[in-house]
mmCIF file of the C-alpha atoms, coordinates in Angstrom:
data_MODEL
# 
_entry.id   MODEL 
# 
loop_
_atom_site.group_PDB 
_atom_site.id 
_atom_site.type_symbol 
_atom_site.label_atom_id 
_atom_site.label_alt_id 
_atom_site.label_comp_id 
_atom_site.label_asym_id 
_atom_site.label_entity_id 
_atom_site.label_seq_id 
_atom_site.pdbx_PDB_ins_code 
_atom_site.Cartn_x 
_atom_site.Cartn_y 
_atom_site.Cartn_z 
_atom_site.occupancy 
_atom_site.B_iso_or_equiv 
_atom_site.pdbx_formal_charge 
_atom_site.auth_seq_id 
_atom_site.auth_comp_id 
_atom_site.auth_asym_id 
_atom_site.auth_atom_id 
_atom_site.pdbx_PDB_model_num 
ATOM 1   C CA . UNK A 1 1   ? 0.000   0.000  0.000  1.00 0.00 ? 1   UNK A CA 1 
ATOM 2   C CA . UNK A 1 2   ? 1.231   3.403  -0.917 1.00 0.00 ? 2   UNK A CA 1 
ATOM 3   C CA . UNK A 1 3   ? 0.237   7.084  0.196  1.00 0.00 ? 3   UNK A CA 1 
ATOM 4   C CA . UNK A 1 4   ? 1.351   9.921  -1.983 1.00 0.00 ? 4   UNK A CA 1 
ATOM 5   C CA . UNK A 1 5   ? 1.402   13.204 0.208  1.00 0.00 ? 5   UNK A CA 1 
ATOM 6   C CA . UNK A 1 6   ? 1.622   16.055 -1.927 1.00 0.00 ? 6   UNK A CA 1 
ATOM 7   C CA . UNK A 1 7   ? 0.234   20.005 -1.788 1.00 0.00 ? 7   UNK A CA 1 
ATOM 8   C CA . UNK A 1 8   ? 3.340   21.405 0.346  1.00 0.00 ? 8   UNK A CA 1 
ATOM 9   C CA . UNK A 1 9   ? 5.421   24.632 -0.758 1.00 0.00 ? 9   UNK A CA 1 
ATOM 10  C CA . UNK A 1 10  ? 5.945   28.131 0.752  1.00 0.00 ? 10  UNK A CA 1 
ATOM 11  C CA . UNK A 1 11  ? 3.836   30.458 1.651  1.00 0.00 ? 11  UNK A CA 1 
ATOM 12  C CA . UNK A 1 12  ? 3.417   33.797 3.336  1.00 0.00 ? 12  UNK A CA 1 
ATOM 13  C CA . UNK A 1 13  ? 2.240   34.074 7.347  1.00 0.00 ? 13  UNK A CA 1 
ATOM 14  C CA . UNK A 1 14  ? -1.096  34.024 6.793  1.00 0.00 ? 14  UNK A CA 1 
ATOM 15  C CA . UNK A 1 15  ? -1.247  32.083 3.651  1.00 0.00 ? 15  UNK A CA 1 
ATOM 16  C CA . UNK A 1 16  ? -3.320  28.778 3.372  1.00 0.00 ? 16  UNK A CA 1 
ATOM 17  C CA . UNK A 1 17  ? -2.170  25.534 2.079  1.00 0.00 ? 17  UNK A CA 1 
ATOM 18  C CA . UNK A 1 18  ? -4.099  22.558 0.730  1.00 0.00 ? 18  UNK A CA 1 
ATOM 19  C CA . UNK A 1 19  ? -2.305  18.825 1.451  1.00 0.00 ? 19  UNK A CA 1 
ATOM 20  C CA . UNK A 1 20  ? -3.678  15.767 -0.092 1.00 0.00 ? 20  UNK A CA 1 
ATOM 21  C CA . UNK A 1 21  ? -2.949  12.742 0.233  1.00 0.00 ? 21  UNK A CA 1 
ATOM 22  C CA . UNK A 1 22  ? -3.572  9.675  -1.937 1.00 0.00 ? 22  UNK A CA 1 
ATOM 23  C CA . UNK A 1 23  ? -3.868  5.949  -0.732 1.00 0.00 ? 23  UNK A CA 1 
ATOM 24  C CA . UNK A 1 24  ? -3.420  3.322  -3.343 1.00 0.00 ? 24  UNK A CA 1 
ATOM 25  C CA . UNK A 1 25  ? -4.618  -0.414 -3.502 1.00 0.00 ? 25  UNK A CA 1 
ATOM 26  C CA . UNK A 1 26  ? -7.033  0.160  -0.534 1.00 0.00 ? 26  UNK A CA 1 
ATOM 27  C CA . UNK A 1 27  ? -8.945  1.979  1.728  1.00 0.00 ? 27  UNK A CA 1 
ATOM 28  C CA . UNK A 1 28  ? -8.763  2.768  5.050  1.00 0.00 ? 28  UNK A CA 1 
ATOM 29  C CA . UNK A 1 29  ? -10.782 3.550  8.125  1.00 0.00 ? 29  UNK A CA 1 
ATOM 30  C CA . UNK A 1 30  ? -8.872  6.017  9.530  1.00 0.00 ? 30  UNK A CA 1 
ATOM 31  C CA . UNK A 1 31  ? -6.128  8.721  7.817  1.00 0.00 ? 31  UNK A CA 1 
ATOM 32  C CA . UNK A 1 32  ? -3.864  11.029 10.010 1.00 0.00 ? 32  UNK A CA 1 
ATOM 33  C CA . UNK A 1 33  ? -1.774  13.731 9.687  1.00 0.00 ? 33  UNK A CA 1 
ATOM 34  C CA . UNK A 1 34  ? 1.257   14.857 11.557 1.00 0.00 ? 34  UNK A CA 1 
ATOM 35  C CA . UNK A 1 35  ? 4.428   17.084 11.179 1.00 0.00 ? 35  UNK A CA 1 
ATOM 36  C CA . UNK A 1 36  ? 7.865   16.780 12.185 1.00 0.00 ? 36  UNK A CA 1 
ATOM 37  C CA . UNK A 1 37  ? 9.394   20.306 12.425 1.00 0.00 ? 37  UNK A CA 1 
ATOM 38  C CA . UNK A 1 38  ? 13.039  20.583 12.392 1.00 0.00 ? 38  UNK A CA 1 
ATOM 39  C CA . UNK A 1 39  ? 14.869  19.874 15.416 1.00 0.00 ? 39  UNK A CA 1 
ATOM 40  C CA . UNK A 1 40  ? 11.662  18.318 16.849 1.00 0.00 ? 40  UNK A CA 1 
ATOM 41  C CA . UNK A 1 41  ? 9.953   15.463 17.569 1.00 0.00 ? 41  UNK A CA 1 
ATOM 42  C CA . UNK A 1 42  ? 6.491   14.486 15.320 1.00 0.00 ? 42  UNK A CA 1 
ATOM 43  C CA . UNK A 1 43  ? 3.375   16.108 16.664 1.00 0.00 ? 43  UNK A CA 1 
ATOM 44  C CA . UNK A 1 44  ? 0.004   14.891 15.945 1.00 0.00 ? 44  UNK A CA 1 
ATOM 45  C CA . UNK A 1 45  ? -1.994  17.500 13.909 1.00 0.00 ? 45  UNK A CA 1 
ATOM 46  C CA . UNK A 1 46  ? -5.562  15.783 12.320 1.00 0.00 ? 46  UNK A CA 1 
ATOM 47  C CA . UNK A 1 47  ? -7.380  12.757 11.920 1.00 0.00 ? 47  UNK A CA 1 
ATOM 48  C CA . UNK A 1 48  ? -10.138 11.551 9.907  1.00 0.00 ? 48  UNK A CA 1 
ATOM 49  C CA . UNK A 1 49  ? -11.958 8.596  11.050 1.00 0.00 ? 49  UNK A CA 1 
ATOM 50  C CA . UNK A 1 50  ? -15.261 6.648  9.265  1.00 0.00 ? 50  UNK A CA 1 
ATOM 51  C CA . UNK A 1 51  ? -18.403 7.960  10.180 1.00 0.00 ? 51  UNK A CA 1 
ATOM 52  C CA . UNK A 1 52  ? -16.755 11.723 10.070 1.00 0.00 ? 52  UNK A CA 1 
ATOM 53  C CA . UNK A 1 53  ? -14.900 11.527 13.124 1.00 0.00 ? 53  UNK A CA 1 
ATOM 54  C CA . UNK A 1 54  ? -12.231 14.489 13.274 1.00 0.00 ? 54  UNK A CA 1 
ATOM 55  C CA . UNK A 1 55  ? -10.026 15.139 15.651 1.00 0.00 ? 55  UNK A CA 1 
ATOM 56  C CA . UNK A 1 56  ? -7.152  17.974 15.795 1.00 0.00 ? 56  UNK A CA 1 
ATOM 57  C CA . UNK A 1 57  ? -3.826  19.161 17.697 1.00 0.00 ? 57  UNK A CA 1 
ATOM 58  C CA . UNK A 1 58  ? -4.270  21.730 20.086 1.00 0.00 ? 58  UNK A CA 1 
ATOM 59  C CA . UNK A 1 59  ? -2.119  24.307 17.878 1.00 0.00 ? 59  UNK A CA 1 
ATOM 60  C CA . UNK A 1 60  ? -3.977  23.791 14.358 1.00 0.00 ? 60  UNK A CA 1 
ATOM 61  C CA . UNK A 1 61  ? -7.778  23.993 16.178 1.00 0.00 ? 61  UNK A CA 1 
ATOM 62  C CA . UNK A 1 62  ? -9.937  26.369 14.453 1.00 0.00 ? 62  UNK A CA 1 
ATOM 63  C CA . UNK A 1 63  ? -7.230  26.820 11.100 1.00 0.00 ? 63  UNK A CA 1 
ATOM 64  C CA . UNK A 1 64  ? -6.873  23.220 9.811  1.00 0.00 ? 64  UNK A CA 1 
ATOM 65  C CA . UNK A 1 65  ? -9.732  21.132 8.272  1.00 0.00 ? 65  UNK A CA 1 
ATOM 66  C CA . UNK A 1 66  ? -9.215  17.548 7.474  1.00 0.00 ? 66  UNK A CA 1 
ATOM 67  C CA . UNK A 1 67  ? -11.422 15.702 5.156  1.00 0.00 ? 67  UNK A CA 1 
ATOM 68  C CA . UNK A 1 68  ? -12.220 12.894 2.636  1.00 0.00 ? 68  UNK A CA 1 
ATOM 69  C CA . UNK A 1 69  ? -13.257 12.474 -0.921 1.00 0.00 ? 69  UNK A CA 1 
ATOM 70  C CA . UNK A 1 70  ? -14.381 8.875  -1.031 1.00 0.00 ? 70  UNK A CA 1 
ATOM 71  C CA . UNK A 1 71  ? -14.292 8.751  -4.882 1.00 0.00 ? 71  UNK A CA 1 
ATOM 72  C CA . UNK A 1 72  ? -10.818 9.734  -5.004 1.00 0.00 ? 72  UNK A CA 1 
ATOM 73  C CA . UNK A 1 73  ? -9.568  8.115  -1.801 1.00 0.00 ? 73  UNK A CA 1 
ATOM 74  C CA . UNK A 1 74  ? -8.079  11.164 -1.008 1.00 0.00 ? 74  UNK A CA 1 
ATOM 75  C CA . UNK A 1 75  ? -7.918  13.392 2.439  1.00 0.00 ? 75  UNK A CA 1 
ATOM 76  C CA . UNK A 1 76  ? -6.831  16.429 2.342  1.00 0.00 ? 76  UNK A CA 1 
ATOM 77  C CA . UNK A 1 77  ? -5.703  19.245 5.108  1.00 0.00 ? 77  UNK A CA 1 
ATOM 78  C CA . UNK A 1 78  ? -7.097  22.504 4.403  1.00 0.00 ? 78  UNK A CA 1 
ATOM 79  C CA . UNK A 1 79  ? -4.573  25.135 6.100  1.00 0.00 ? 79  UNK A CA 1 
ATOM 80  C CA . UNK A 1 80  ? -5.475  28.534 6.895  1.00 0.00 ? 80  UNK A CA 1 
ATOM 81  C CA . UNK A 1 81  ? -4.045  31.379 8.770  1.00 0.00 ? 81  UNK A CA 1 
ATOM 82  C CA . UNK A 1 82  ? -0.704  29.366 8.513  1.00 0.00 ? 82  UNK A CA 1 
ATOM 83  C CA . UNK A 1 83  ? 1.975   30.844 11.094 1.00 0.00 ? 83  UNK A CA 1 
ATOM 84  C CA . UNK A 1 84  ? 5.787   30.146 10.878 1.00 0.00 ? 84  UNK A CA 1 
ATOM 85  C CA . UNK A 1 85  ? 5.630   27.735 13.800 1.00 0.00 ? 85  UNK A CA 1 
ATOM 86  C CA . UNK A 1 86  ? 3.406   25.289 11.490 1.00 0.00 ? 86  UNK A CA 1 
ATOM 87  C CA . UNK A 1 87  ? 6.712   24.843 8.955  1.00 0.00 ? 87  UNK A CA 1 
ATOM 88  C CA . UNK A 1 88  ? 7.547   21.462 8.877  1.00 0.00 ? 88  UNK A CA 1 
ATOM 89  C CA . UNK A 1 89  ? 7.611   18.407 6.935  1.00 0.00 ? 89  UNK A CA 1 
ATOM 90  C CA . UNK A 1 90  ? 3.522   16.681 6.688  1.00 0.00 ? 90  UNK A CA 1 
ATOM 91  C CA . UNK A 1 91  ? 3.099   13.383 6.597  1.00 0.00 ? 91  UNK A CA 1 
ATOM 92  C CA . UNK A 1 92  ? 0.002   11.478 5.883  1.00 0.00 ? 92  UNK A CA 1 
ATOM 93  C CA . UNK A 1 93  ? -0.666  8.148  7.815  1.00 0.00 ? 93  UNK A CA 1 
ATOM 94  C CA . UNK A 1 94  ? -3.458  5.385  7.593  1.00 0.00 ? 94  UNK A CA 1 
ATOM 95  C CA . UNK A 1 95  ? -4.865  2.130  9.545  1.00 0.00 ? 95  UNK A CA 1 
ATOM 96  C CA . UNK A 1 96  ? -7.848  0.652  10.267 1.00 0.00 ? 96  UNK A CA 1 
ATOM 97  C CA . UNK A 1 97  ? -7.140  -1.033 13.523 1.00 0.00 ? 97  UNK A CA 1 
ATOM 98  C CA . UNK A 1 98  ? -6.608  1.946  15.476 1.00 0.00 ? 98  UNK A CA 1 
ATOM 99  C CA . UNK A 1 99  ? -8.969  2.743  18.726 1.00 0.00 ? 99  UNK A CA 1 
ATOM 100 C CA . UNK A 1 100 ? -10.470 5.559  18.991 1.00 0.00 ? 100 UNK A CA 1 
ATOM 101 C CA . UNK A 1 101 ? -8.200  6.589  22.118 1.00 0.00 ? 101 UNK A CA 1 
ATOM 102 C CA . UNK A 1 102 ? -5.261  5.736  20.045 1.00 0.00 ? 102 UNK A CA 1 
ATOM 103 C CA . UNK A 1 103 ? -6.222  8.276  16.883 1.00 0.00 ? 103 UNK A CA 1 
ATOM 104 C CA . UNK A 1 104 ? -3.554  10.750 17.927 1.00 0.00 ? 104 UNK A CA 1 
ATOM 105 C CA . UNK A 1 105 ? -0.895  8.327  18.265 1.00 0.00 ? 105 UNK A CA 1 
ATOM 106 C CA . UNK A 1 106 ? 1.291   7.986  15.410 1.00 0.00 ? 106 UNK A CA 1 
ATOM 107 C CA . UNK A 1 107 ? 2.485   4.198  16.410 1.00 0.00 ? 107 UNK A CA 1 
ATOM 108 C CA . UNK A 1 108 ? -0.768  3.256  15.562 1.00 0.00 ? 108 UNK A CA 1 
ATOM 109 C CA . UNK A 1 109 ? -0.494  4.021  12.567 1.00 0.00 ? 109 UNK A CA 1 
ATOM 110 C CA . UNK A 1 110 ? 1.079   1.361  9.864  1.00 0.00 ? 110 UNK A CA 1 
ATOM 111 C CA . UNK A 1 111 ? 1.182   2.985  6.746  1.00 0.00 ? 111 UNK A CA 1 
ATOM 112 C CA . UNK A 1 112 ? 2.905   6.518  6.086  1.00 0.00 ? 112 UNK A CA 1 
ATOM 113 C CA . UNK A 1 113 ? 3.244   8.583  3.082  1.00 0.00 ? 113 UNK A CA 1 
ATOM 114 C CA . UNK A 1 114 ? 6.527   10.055 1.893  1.00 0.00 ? 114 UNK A CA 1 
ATOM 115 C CA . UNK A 1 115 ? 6.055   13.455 3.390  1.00 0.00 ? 115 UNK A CA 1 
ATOM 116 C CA . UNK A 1 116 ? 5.691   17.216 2.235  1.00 0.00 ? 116 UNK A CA 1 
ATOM 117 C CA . UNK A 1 117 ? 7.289   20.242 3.304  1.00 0.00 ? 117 UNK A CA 1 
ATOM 118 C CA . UNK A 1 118 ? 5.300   22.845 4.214  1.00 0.00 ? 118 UNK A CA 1 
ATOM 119 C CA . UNK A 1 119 ? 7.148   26.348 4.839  1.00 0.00 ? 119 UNK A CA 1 
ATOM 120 C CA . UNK A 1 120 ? 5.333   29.221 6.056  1.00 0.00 ? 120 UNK A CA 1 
ATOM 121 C CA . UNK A 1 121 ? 7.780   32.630 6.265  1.00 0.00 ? 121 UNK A CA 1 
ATOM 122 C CA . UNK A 1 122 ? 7.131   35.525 8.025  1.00 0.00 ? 122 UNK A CA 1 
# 
């Protein structure tokens, strides 16, 4: 199974950013995203679960948007009002064993995507 994470680039304080990302082969049940920023260590950010469970990291509430298009097996992150702090590299994850106390944690998650970098200057 791959995911293809794509979308990332730079953009201006302020800016928004769309990231998709793109499962092949399968579908899953639930599709994550987190970020690693340089120097430290991967933060949850969303998660998309069946039956329209979201659920979001404490700094992206009220900017980011997660969400699915079931045709194209594709979620995306819809990022607004993007600040400096949210540069880092995105990655998109998916399983569909993962509990619902466990959607935050990324060693729940099996399959990853390559990663995007998302820059955001001031």
């Amino acid at each position: 199974v791959q995911l293809q994470a794509s979308g990332g680039g730079l953009v201006q304080a302020g800016g928004s950013l769309r990231l998709s990302c793109t499962a092949s082969e399968r579908t899953f049940r639930n599709y994550a995203w987190f970020r690693q920023a340089p120097g430290k260590e991967r933060e949850f950010v969303a998660v998309w679960r069946v039956g329209g469970v979201t659920r979001y990291g404490d700094s992206v509430k009220g900017r980011f948007t997660i969400s699915r298009d079931n045709a194209k097996n594709t979620v995306y992150l819809q990022m607004n009002s993007l600040r400096p702090e949210d540069t880092a590299v995105y990655y998109c994850a998916a399983d569909s064993s993962v509990i619902l106390s466990n959607l935050a944690s990324q060693t729940a998650y099996r399959n990853w995507g390559q990663g995007t970098l998302v820059t955001v200057s001031s």
